[in-house]
CSV table of C-alpha atoms in Angstrom, one decimal:
chain,number,residue,atom,x,y,z
U,1,MET,CA,0.0,0.0,0.0
U,2,THR,CA,1.1,3.5,-0.6
U,3,THR,CA,-0.3,7.0,-1.3
U,4,ARG,CA,-1.4,7.0,-4.9
U,5,PRO,CA,-1.6,9.8,-7.4
U,6,SER,CA,-5.0,11.3,-8.3
U,7,PRO,CA,-7.2,9.4,-10.7
U,8,SER,CA,-6.8,12.2,-13.3
U,9,ALA,CA,-3.0,11.9,-13.0
U,10,VAL,CA,-3.2,8.2,-13.4
U,11,ARG,CA,-5.5,8.4,-16.5
U,12,ARG,CA,-2.9,10.6,-18.2
U,13,ARG,CA,-0.2,8.0,-17.6
U,14,LEU,CA,-2.5,5.0,-18.7
U,15,PRO,CA,-3.3,5.7,-22.4
U,16,GLY,CA,-5.2,3.0,-24.2
U,17,LEU,CA,-5.8,0.6,-21.2
U,18,ALA,CA,-9.5,0.9,-21.7
U,19,LEU,CA,-9.1,-0.5,-25.2
U,20,LEU,CA,-8.3,-4.1,-24.1
U,21,THR,CA,-9.6,-6.6,-26.6
U,22,ALA,CA,-11.1,-10.0,-26.0
U,23,ALA,CA,-7.9,-11.5,-27.4
U,24,MET,CA,-5.9,-10.0,-24.6
U,25,LEU,CA,-8.1,-11.7,-22.1
U,26,THR,CA,-8.1,-15.2,-23.4
U,27,SER,CA,-5.5,-18.0,-23.4
U,28,PRO,CA,-4.9,-21.4,-25.0
U,29,PRO,CA,-6.1,-24.5,-23.1
U,30,SER,CA,-4.2,-25.8,-20.1
U,31,ALA,CA,-2.6,-22.5,-19.1
U,32,ALA,CA,-3.6,-20.2,-16.3
U,33,GLU,CA,-5.6,-17.2,-17.2
U,34,ASN,CA,-4.2,-13.9,-16.0
U,35,PRO,CA,-5.5,-12.4,-13.8
U,36,ILE,CA,-6.2,-15.7,-12.1
U,37,ILE,CA,-9.2,-14.5,-10.1
U,38,GLN,CA,-12.2,-12.8,-11.8
U,39,THR,CA,-15.1,-13.3,-9.4
U,40,MET,CA,-13.8,-10.3,-7.4
U,41,PHE,CA,-11.0,-7.8,-7.3
U,42,THR,CA,-8.0,-9.1,-5.4
U,43,ALA,CA,-4.5,-7.8,-4.5
U,44,ASP,CA,-1.5,-8.3,-2.3
U,45,PRO,CA,-1.0,-12.0,-3.0
U,46,ALA,CA,0.4,-14.1,-0.1
U,47,PRO,CA,0.9,-17.7,-1.3
U,48,LEU,CA,1.6,-20.5,1.2
U,49,VAL,CA,2.5,-24.1,0.2
U,50,HIS,CA,1.1,-26.6,2.8
U,51,ASN,CA,0.5,-30.3,2.4
U,52,GLY,CA,0.8,-30.2,-1.4
U,53,VAL,CA,-1.7,-27.3,-1.9
U,54,VAL,CA,-1.1,-23.7,-2.7
U,55,TYR,CA,-3.1,-21.5,-0.3
U,56,LEU,CA,-3.3,-18.0,-1.8
U,57,TYR,CA,-4.3,-15.4,0.7
U,58,ALA,CA,-5.3,-12.0,-0.7
U,59,SER,CA,-6.6,-8.6,0.2
U,60,HIS,CA,-9.9,-7.7,-1.4
U,61,ASP,CA,-10.9,-4.5,-3.2
U,62,GLU,CA,-14.7,-4.0,-3.1
U,63,ASP,CA,-16.5,-3.8,-6.5
U,64,ASP,CA,-17.4,-0.2,-5.9
U,65,ALA,CA,-14.0,1.0,-4.7
U,66,GLN,CA,-12.7,4.3,-5.9
U,67,GLY,CA,-9.6,4.5,-3.7
U,68,PHE,CA,-8.7,1.6,-1.3
U,69,THR,CA,-11.9,0.0,0.1
U,70,MET,CA,-10.9,-3.2,1.8
U,71,ARG,CA,-12.7,-5.0,4.6
U,72,ASP,CA,-11.7,-8.7,4.5
U,73,TRP,CA,-9.1,-11.2,3.5
U,74,GLN,CA,-9.9,-13.9,0.9
U,75,LEU,CA,-8.5,-17.4,0.3
U,76,PHE,CA,-8.1,-19.4,-2.9
U,77,THR,CA,-6.4,-22.8,-3.3
U,78,SER,CA,-5.0,-24.7,-6.2
U,79,ARG,CA,-3.1,-28.0,-6.9
U,80,ASP,CA,-2.4,-27.2,-10.6
U,81,MET,CA,-1.7,-23.4,-10.6
U,82,VAL,CA,-4.5,-23.0,-13.2
U,83,ASN,CA,-7.8,-23.7,-11.6
U,84,TRP,CA,-8.4,-21.9,-8.3
U,85,THR,CA,-11.0,-22.8,-5.7
U,86,ALA,CA,-12.5,-19.9,-3.8
U,87,LYS,CA,-12.7,-20.5,0.0
U,88,GLY,CA,-14.4,-17.1,0.7
U,89,ALA,CA,-13.4,-14.6,3.4
U,90,VAL,CA,-11.2,-16.3,6.0
U,91,ALA,CA,-10.9,-13.2,8.1
U,92,SER,CA,-12.2,-9.7,8.2
U,93,LEU,CA,-11.8,-6.5,10.2
U,94,LYS,CA,-14.4,-7.8,12.6
U,95,ILE,CA,-11.9,-10.2,14.2
U,96,PHE,CA,-9.9,-7.2,15.3
U,97,ALA,CA,-12.6,-5.5,17.4
U,98,TRP,CA,-10.2,-2.7,18.5
U,99,ALA,CA,-9.5,-1.7,14.8
U,100,VAL,CA,-11.3,0.7,12.5
U,101,GLN,CA,-14.1,-1.4,11.0
U,102,ASP,CA,-15.0,0.3,7.8
U,103,ASN,CA,-11.8,0.1,5.8
U,104,ASP,CA,-8.0,-0.7,5.7
U,105,ALA,CA,-7.8,-4.6,5.6
U,106,TRP,CA,-4.5,-4.3,3.8
U,107,ALA,CA,-1.8,-6.8,2.7
U,108,PRO,CA,-1.7,-10.0,4.8
U,109,GLN,CA,0.6,-13.0,5.1
U,110,VAL,CA,-0.1,-16.4,6.7
U,111,ILE,CA,2.5,-18.8,8.0
U,112,ALA,CA,2.3,-22.3,9.5
U,113,ARG,CA,4.0,-23.4,12.7
U,114,ASN,CA,3.4,-26.3,15.1
U,115,GLY,CA,0.0,-27.1,13.7
U,116,LYS,CA,-1.2,-23.5,13.9
U,117,PHE,CA,-1.6,-20.9,11.2
U,118,TYR,CA,-0.7,-17.2,11.9
U,119,LEU,CA,-2.2,-14.4,9.9
U,120,TYR,CA,-0.3,-11.0,10.1
U,121,ALA,CA,-2.3,-8.1,8.7
U,122,PRO,CA,-2.1,-4.3,8.8
U,123,VAL,CA,-5.2,-2.5,10.0
U,124,SER,CA,-6.0,1.0,11.2
U,125,VAL,CA,-6.7,2.4,14.7
U,126,ALA,CA,-8.3,5.7,15.6
U,127,GLY,CA,-6.0,8.7,15.4
U,128,TRP,CA,-2.7,9.2,13.5
U,129,PRO,CA,-0.6,7.4,12.6
U,130,LYS,CA,-3.3,4.9,11.9
U,131,ASN,CA,-1.4,1.8,10.9
U,132,VAL,CA,-0.7,-1.2,13.2
U,133,ILE,CA,0.0,-4.9,12.6
U,134,GLY,CA,-2.3,-7.5,14.1
U,135,VAL,CA,-2.0,-11.2,14.4
U,136,ALA,CA,-4.7,-13.8,14.3
U,137,VAL,CA,-4.4,-17.6,14.8
U,138,ALA,CA,-6.3,-20.6,13.3
U,139,ASP,CA,-6.2,-24.4,13.5
U,140,ARG,CA,-6.6,-24.8,9.8
U,141,PRO,CA,-5.4,-22.7,6.8
U,142,GLU,CA,-9.0,-22.0,5.9
U,143,GLY,CA,-9.6,-20.5,9.4
U,144,PRO,CA,-11.5,-19.3,11.3
U,145,PHE,CA,-8.7,-16.9,12.4
U,146,ILE,CA,-9.1,-15.5,16.0
U,147,ASP,CA,-7.4,-12.5,17.5
U,148,VAL,CA,-5.6,-13.9,20.5
U,149,LEU,CA,-4.0,-10.7,21.8
U,150,GLY,CA,-6.9,-8.3,21.8
U,151,LYS,CA,-4.5,-5.6,20.7
U,152,PRO,CA,-1.9,-4.9,18.0
U,153,LEU,CA,1.2,-7.0,17.8
U,154,ILE,CA,3.1,-4.1,16.3
U,155,ASP,CA,1.9,-0.7,17.6
U,156,LYS,CA,1.2,2.2,15.4
U,157,ALA,CA,3.8,4.3,13.5
U,158,VAL,CA,4.0,5.9,10.1
U,159,GLY,CA,4.4,3.3,7.4
U,160,TYR,CA,3.8,0.2,9.6
U,161,PHE,CA,2.1,-2.0,7.1
U,162,ASP,CA,2.8,-4.8,4.5
U,163,PRO,CA,4.1,-7.5,6.9
U,164,THR,CA,6.0,-10.5,5.6
U,165,VAL,CA,7.0,-13.4,7.9
U,166,PHE,CA,9.6,-16.2,7.6
U,167,ILE,CA,10.9,-18.9,9.9
U,168,ASP,CA,14.6,-19.7,9.5
U,169,ASP,CA,16.1,-23.2,9.7
U,170,ASP,CA,17.2,-22.6,13.3
U,171,GLY,CA,13.6,-21.9,14.3
U,172,GLN,CA,14.0,-18.1,14.6
U,173,ALA,CA,11.1,-16.3,13.0
U,174,TYR,CA,11.4,-12.8,11.5
U,175,LEU,CA,8.7,-10.2,10.7
U,176,TYR,CA,9.6,-7.5,8.1
U,177,TRP,CA,7.3,-4.6,7.1
U,178,GLY,CA,7.2,-1.0,6.0
U,179,ASN,CA,6.7,1.8,3.5
U,180,PRO,CA,8.9,3.7,2.6
U,181,ASP,CA,11.2,2.6,5.3
U,182,LEU,CA,11.9,-1.1,6.2
U,183,TRP,CA,11.8,-2.6,9.7
U,184,TYR,CA,12.1,-6.1,11.2
U,185,VAL,CA,11.7,-7.7,14.5
U,186,LYS,CA,12.5,-11.2,15.8
U,187,LEU,CA,9.3,-13.1,16.8
U,188,ASN,CA,9.2,-15.5,19.7
U,189,PRO,CA,8.4,-19.1,19.2
U,190,ASP,CA,4.8,-18.4,20.1
U,191,MET,CA,4.6,-16.2,16.9
U,192,ILE,CA,2.3,-13.7,18.7
U,193,SER,CA,5.1,-11.8,20.6
U,194,TYR,CA,8.6,-10.6,19.9
U,195,ALA,CA,11.9,-10.2,21.6
U,196,GLY,CA,14.3,-7.4,21.3
U,197,PRO,CA,13.9,-4.1,19.5
U,198,ILE,CA,12.2,-3.1,16.3
U,199,VAL,CA,15.1,-2.5,13.9
U,200,LYS,CA,15.1,0.0,11.0
U,201,VAL,CA,17.0,-1.5,8.1
U,202,ASP,CA,19.8,0.8,6.9
U,203,SER,CA,20.7,-1.4,4.0
U,204,LYS,CA,17.3,-1.4,2.3
U,205,PRO,CA,17.7,-0.9,-1.5
U,206,ALA,CA,17.6,2.7,-2.6
U,207,ASN,CA,14.5,2.0,-4.8
U,208,TYR,CA,12.6,0.1,-2.1
U,209,GLN,CA,9.0,1.4,-1.6
U,210,GLU,CA,6.7,-1.2,-0.1
U,211,GLY,CA,5.3,-4.7,-0.2
U,212,PRO,CA,8.3,-6.8,1.0
U,213,TRP,CA,8.3,-10.5,0.6
U,214,PHE,CA,11.0,-12.3,2.7
U,215,TYR,CA,12.1,-15.8,2.1
U,216,LYS,CA,15.2,-18.2,1.9
U,217,ARG,CA,16.4,-20.4,-0.8
U,218,ASN,CA,19.6,-22.4,-1.1
U,219,ASN,CA,21.1,-20.6,2.0
U,220,LYS,CA,20.5,-17.2,0.5
U,221,TYR,CA,18.0,-14.7,1.9
U,222,TYR,CA,15.7,-12.8,-0.5
U,223,LEU,CA,13.8,-9.6,-0.1
U,224,ALA,CA,11.4,-9.0,-3.1
U,225,TYR,CA,9.5,-5.7,-3.0
U,226,ALA,CA,7.6,-3.1,-5.0
U,227,PRO,CA,10.1,-0.4,-6.0
U,228,THR,CA,9.7,3.4,-6.2
U,229,CYS,CA,6.1,4.5,-6.8
U,230,CYS,CA,4.4,5.2,-9.2
U,231,PRO,CA,3.9,3.0,-11.2
U,232,GLU,CA,5.6,0.1,-9.5
U,233,GLY,CA,7.4,-2.9,-10.8
U,234,ILE,CA,9.1,-5.6,-8.6
U,235,GLY,CA,12.7,-5.5,-7.4
U,236,TYR,CA,14.7,-7.8,-5.2
U,237,ALA,CA,17.8,-7.8,-2.9
U,238,MET,CA,19.8,-10.7,-1.4
U,239,SER,CA,21.7,-11.3,1.8
U,240,ASP,CA,23.8,-14.0,3.5
U,241,ARG,CA,22.0,-13.2,6.8
U,242,PRO,CA,18.3,-12.9,7.7
U,243,THR,CA,18.9,-9.4,9.0
U,244,GLY,CA,21.0,-8.1,6.1
U,245,PRO,CA,22.9,-6.2,4.9
U,246,TRP,CA,20.8,-6.3,1.8
U,247,VAL,CA,22.4,-6.0,-1.6
U,248,TYR,CA,20.2,-4.8,-4.5
U,249,ARG,CA,20.3,-7.4,-7.3
U,250,GLY,CA,18.0,-5.9,-9.9
U,251,ASP,CA,14.4,-5.8,-11.0
U,252,ILE,CA,12.3,-8.8,-11.6
U,253,MET,CA,9.7,-6.8,-13.4
U,254,ASP,CA,10.1,-3.3,-14.7
U,255,HIS,CA,7.8,-0.4,-13.8
U,256,ASN,CA,4.7,-0.5,-15.9
U,257,PRO,CA,1.7,1.8,-16.2
U,258,GLY,CA,-0.5,-1.2,-15.9
U,259,SER,CA,0.1,-1.2,-12.1
U,260,THR,CA,0.4,2.0,-10.1
U,261,GLY,CA,1.1,-0.3,-7.2
U,262,ASN,CA,2.5,-3.8,-6.7
U,263,HIS,CA,3.1,-6.5,-4.1
U,264,PRO,CA,5.1,-9.7,-4.9
U,265,GLY,CA,4.6,-13.2,-3.5
U,266,ILE,CA,7.1,-15.9,-4.3
U,267,ILE,CA,6.9,-19.7,-3.8
U,268,ASP,CA,8.5,-23.0,-5.0
U,269,TYR,CA,5.9,-25.6,-5.8
U,270,LYS,CA,6.2,-29.1,-7.3
U,271,GLY,CA,9.6,-28.2,-8.7
U,272,HIS,CA,8.6,-24.9,-10.2
U,273,SER,CA,9.1,-21.3,-9.0
U,274,TYR,CA,6.3,-18.8,-9.2
U,275,LEU,CA,6.0,-15.0,-8.9
U,276,PHE,CA,2.6,-13.5,-7.9
U,277,GLY,CA,1.6,-9.9,-8.2
U,278,PHE,CA,-1.3,-7.9,-9.5
U,279,ASN,CA,-2.4,-5.5,-12.2
U,280,TYR,CA,-5.5,-3.5,-13.1
U,281,ARG,CA,-6.4,-5.3,-16.3
U,282,LEU,CA,-10.0,-6.2,-15.3
U,283,ASN,CA,-10.6,-2.7,-14.0
U,284,PHE,CA,-9.5,-1.2,-17.4
U,285,ALA,CA,-11.5,-3.8,-19.3
U,286,LEU,CA,-14.6,-2.1,-17.7
U,287,THR,CA,-13.6,1.6,-17.6
U,288,PRO,CA,-10.9,4.0,-18.7
U,289,ILE,CA,-10.9,5.5,-15.2
U,290,HIS,CA,-8.4,4.3,-12.6
U,291,HIS,CA,-9.9,2.8,-9.5
U,292,GLU,CA,-8.2,0.7,-6.8
U,293,ARG,CA,-9.7,-2.5,-8.2
U,294,ARG,CA,-6.8,-4.8,-8.6
U,295,SER,CA,-6.4,-8.4,-9.9
U,296,ILE,CA,-3.9,-11.0,-8.8
U,297,THR,CA,-1.6,-12.5,-11.5
U,298,VAL,CA,1.0,-15.2,-11.6
U,299,THR,CA,4.0,-16.3,-13.8
U,300,GLU,CA,6.6,-19.0,-13.6
U,301,PHE,CA,10.3,-18.1,-13.5
U,302,SER,CA,13.7,-19.7,-13.0
U,303,TYR,CA,16.7,-18.8,-10.9
U,304,LYS,CA,20.2,-18.4,-12.3
U,305,ALA,CA,23.1,-20.5,-11.2
U,306,ASP,CA,24.1,-17.8,-8.7
U,307,GLY,CA,20.6,-17.5,-7.3
U,308,GLY,CA,19.8,-14.3,-9.2
U,309,ILE,CA,16.6,-13.7,-11.1
U,310,ASP,CA,16.4,-12.4,-14.6
U,311,MET,CA,14.0,-9.6,-15.6
U,312,LEU,CA,10.6,-11.1,-16.5
U,313,PRO,CA,8.2,-9.8,-19.1
U,314,TRP,CA,5.3,-7.8,-17.7
U,315,TRP,CA,2.3,-9.9,-16.8
U,316,ASP,CA,1.0,-11.7,-19.9
U,317,ASN,CA,-2.6,-12.8,-20.4
U,318,PHE,CA,-1.9,-16.5,-19.7
U,319,GLY,CA,0.2,-17.2,-16.7
U,320,ALA,CA,1.6,-20.5,-15.4
U,321,LYS,CA,1.2,-23.9,-17.2
U,322,GLN,CA,-1.1,-26.5,-15.7
U,323,LEU,CA,0.8,-28.9,-13.5
U,324,GLU,CA,-1.8,-31.7,-13.5
U,325,THR,CA,-5.2,-32.4,-15.0
U,326,LEU,CA,-8.5,-32.4,-13.1
U,327,SER,CA,-10.7,-35.4,-12.8
U,328,PRO,CA,-14.4,-34.7,-13.6
U,329,TYR,CA,-15.4,-38.0,-12.0
U,330,GLN,CA,-15.2,-36.7,-8.5
U,331,ARG,CA,-17.1,-33.9,-6.9
U,332,VAL,CA,-15.8,-30.6,-8.2
U,333,GLU,CA,-16.7,-27.4,-6.3
U,334,ALA,CA,-18.4,-25.0,-8.6
U,335,GLU,CA,-16.2,-22.2,-7.3
U,336,THR,CA,-13.2,-24.0,-8.9
U,337,MET,CA,-12.4,-22.3,-12.1
U,338,ALA,CA,-9.8,-20.8,-14.4
U,339,TRP,CA,-11.9,-18.1,-15.8
U,340,THR,CA,-15.4,-16.5,-15.7
U,341,SER,CA,-16.9,-13.9,-18.0
U,342,ARG,CA,-19.8,-13.5,-20.4
U,343,VAL,CA,-20.4,-14.6,-24.0
U,344,LYS,CA,-22.5,-13.4,-26.8
U,345,ARG,CA,-24.2,-15.8,-29.2
U,346,GLY,CA,-23.8,-15.4,-32.9
U,347,ILE,CA,-20.2,-14.3,-33.0
U,348,ASP,CA,-16.9,-16.2,-32.8
U,349,ARG,CA,-15.4,-14.6,-29.7
U,350,PRO,CA,-16.5,-13.6,-26.1
U,351,PHE,CA,-17.3,-10.1,-25.1
U,352,GLU,CA,-14.4,-8.0,-24.1
U,353,TRP,CA,-14.2,-9.2,-20.5
U,354,ALA,CA,-17.3,-8.6,-18.5
U,355,PRO,CA,-18.1,-9.7,-14.9
U,356,GLY,CA,-19.3,-13.2,-14.8
U,357,VAL,CA,-20.4,-15.1,-11.7
U,358,LYS,CA,-19.8,-14.3,-8.1
U,359,ILE,CA,-19.0,-16.2,-4.9
U,360,GLY,CA,-21.4,-16.8,-2.0
U,361,LYS,CA,-20.9,-18.5,1.3
U,362,ASN,CA,-23.3,-19.8,4.0
U,363,GLU,CA,-23.3,-22.3,6.8
U,364,GLN,CA,-25.4,-24.9,4.9
U,365,VAL,CA,-23.1,-25.6,1.9
U,366,GLY,CA,-20.1,-23.4,2.5
U,367,VAL,CA,-18.8,-21.6,-0.6
U,368,TYR,CA,-20.9,-21.7,-3.8
U,369,VAL,CA,-21.3,-19.9,-7.1
U,370,THR,CA,-24.0,-17.2,-7.2
U,371,GLN,CA,-25.1,-14.2,-9.4
U,372,ILE,CA,-25.4,-16.6,-12.3
U,373,THR,CA,-27.1,-14.7,-15.2
U,374,ASP,CA,-27.9,-15.3,-18.8
U,375,LEU,CA,-24.7,-15.8,-20.9
U,376,SER,CA,-22.3,-15.8,-17.9
U,377,TYR,CA,-20.0,-18.8,-17.9
U,378,ILE,CA,-17.3,-20.7,-16.0
U,379,LYS,CA,-14.3,-22.3,-17.6
U,380,VAL,CA,-12.3,-25.1,-15.9
U,381,ASN,CA,-9.0,-25.9,-17.6
U,382,GLY,CA,-7.4,-29.2,-18.3
U,383,VAL,CA,-10.2,-31.7,-17.5
U,384,ASP,CA,-9.3,-35.3,-18.3
U,385,PHE,CA,-12.4,-37.3,-19.4
U,386,GLY,CA,-10.3,-40.4,-20.2
U,387,ALA,CA,-10.6,-42.7,-23.2
U,388,GLN,CA,-14.1,-44.0,-22.4
U,389,GLY,CA,-15.6,-40.6,-21.7
U,390,ALA,CA,-18.5,-39.3,-19.7
U,391,ALA,CA,-22.1,-40.5,-19.8
U,392,ALA,CA,-23.9,-38.0,-17.4
U,393,PHE,CA,-23.5,-34.7,-15.7
U,394,THR,CA,-24.9,-33.9,-12.2
U,395,ALA,CA,-25.0,-30.6,-10.5
U,396,SER,CA,-26.2,-29.3,-7.1
U,397,VAL,CA,-28.3,-26.3,-7.7
U,398,ALA,CA,-30.7,-23.9,-5.9
U,399,SER,CA,-33.1,-21.5,-7.6
U,400,GLY,CA,-35.7,-19.2,-6.1
U,401,ALA,CA,-36.5,-18.0,-9.6
U,402,ASN,CA,-37.4,-19.8,-12.8
U,403,GLY,CA,-34.2,-21.8,-13.1
U,404,GLY,CA,-32.4,-22.0,-16.4
U,405,THR,CA,-30.0,-24.1,-18.4
U,406,ILE,CA,-26.4,-25.2,-18.1
U,407,GLU,CA,-24.9,-25.7,-21.5
U,408,ILE,CA,-21.9,-28.0,-21.3
U,409,HIS,CA,-19.2,-27.2,-23.8
U,410,LEU,CA,-15.6,-28.3,-24.6
U,411,ASP,CA,-12.7,-25.9,-24.9
U,412,SER,CA,-14.7,-22.6,-25.4
U,413,PRO,CA,-18.2,-21.2,-24.9
U,414,GLU,CA,-18.8,-21.9,-28.6
U,415,GLY,CA,-17.1,-25.3,-28.5
U,416,PRO,CA,-18.7,-28.8,-29.0
U,417,LEU,CA,-21.8,-29.2,-26.9
U,418,LEU,CA,-21.9,-32.2,-24.7
U,419,GLY,CA,-25.4,-31.7,-23.4
U,420,ASN,CA,-27.8,-29.4,-21.6
U,421,LEU,CA,-28.9,-29.5,-18.0
U,422,ALA,CA,-32.3,-28.0,-17.5
U,423,VAL,CA,-32.2,-26.5,-14.1
U,424,LYS,CA,-35.6,-26.6,-12.5
U,425,PRO,CA,-36.7,-24.2,-9.7
U,426,THR,CA,-36.1,-25.6,-6.2
U,427,GLY,CA,-38.3,-23.2,-4.2
U,428,GLY,CA,-35.5,-21.1,-2.8
U,429,TRP,CA,-32.0,-19.7,-3.2
U,430,ASN,CA,-30.8,-22.0,-0.4
U,431,GLU,CA,-33.0,-25.0,-1.3
U,432,TRP,CA,-30.4,-27.4,-2.8
U,433,ARG,CA,-31.2,-30.2,-5.2
U,434,THR,CA,-29.1,-32.5,-7.4
U,435,GLN,CA,-30.2,-32.6,-11.0
U,436,GLN,CA,-28.8,-34.7,-13.9
U,437,THR,CA,-28.6,-34.9,-17.6
U,438,ALA,CA,-27.0,-37.3,-20.2
U,439,VAL,CA,-24.0,-36.2,-22.1
U,440,SER,CA,-21.9,-37.5,-25.0
U,441,GLY,CA,-18.7,-36.6,-26.9
U,442,ALA,CA,-16.5,-36.0,-23.9
U,443,THR,CA,-13.2,-37.9,-24.1
U,444,GLY,CA,-9.6,-37.0,-23.6
U,445,VAL,CA,-8.3,-33.8,-22.0
U,446,HIS,CA,-10.2,-30.6,-22.7
U,447,ASP,CA,-11.1,-27.3,-21.1
U,448,LEU,CA,-14.7,-27.5,-19.8
U,449,VAL,CA,-17.0,-24.5,-20.2
U,450,LEU,CA,-20.4,-24.2,-18.4
U,451,VAL,CA,-22.5,-21.6,-20.1
U,452,PHE,CA,-25.6,-20.5,-18.2
U,453,ARG,CA,-28.8,-19.5,-20.0
U,454,GLY,CA,-32.1,-18.3,-18.8
U,455,VAL,CA,-35.0,-15.9,-19.4
U,456,ASP,CA,-34.9,-14.0,-16.2
U,457,GLN,CA,-33.2,-10.6,-16.2
U,458,GLY,CA,-31.7,-11.3,-12.8
U,459,PRO,CA,-30.0,-14.3,-11.2
U,460,LEU,CA,-31.1,-17.7,-12.5
U,461,PHE,CA,-29.8,-20.2,-9.9
U,462,ASN,CA,-27.0,-20.9,-7.6
U,463,LEU,CA,-24.5,-23.8,-8.2
U,464,ASP,CA,-22.7,-25.6,-5.4
U,465,TYR,CA,-20.8,-28.5,-7.2
U,466,TRP,CA,-20.8,-30.6,-10.3
U,467,GLN,CA,-19.6,-34.1,-11.3
U,468,PHE,CA,-19.6,-36.3,-14.3
U,469,SER,CA,-20.3,-40.0,-14.4
U,470,ALA,CA,-18.1,-42.3,-16.6
U,471,ARG,CA,-19.4,-44.6,-19.2
């Protein structure tokens, strides 16, 4: 987070971003779509690898945000780096009862230790300076997270936000943070207190601005960050010690008018290295006006022999390659998707990106897909139907309206049609029923596209999960 220029100033620096074409927002099969989340605006990616799953924690820009309007932290998971499953809000400002409640749920990070999960997040308190860093604890990566201190972990000071946390091989944990200065503190083993002073880093890179991401690889310590605003790219420094001195090694991504801000997140997963960040592509697909409505992106990269990182191209429109295919013959949560948008019949391509479906959450079924309207669709990449193929498609649905139809396509919204599921009204938006239809023509590996049709002007039905039956 940082103080941004005025919207009018940003517009002058962002020519042509409103003219994104549909081709810029599509990708070939079995590659991640960028941005990777389209059901909401997300920023400040904080990936965590745990038990073979990538848990992607994110801050959340509200749909109507002009400046920063952020009230909760969202979670998405993936095993293939292409299809992401929404888990909903895992924490919000409400858990920090002592914090300002109407805004400022800024960049988080979560780390695991001794069977617990610790969320560090910057929030605001009354008065100035407003920024503090809180910590909340959960028994599972999905939460719920609970404030165990009842007060900030790091008390307020100017620029006290963007925490990043790492546990070294000797068990010592470190918390870094700050904009435009950089600080760190040594955390105690309980992860909710610290020992020793808060240290201001004198060796921070000259172009350091905000959004630090601290990690270790092959006995080298890395500090990736968003360099001088605005716009911001991604730079990095390295050190032989967890507390520095830090030596600037270069930029991973150059400054680009596509992102007035930035925030890196870096992981190794299944033998690959990934860089997460964000851009404003979806915002500018809708309007030429700059709003703080950001979208998380990802790309794969490689380290050099000396541990350095070459400059990467700016975020492309299809990110990481798919690591493994998805089986359609087990329950698949409807909120698992690579892409959602809207289509228009009678032409060969989708609309320039338009908002598709949304995510809902309740106690009865957990997370589900909602705000399904006529011509919205979900695309799931790299689905392996096998040699024998599928015989039937089942979905769990709820409709308090007139229902609708799920058209089941391969590869694109205009691709081969496997079948149609006529979704009947169930008597309520939380009255769930499984409904089924026969399908044919699904063999091998394809992207799966569920296109939703209906006569109602508003929402047609909700969708909890789907599953195919094999022949």
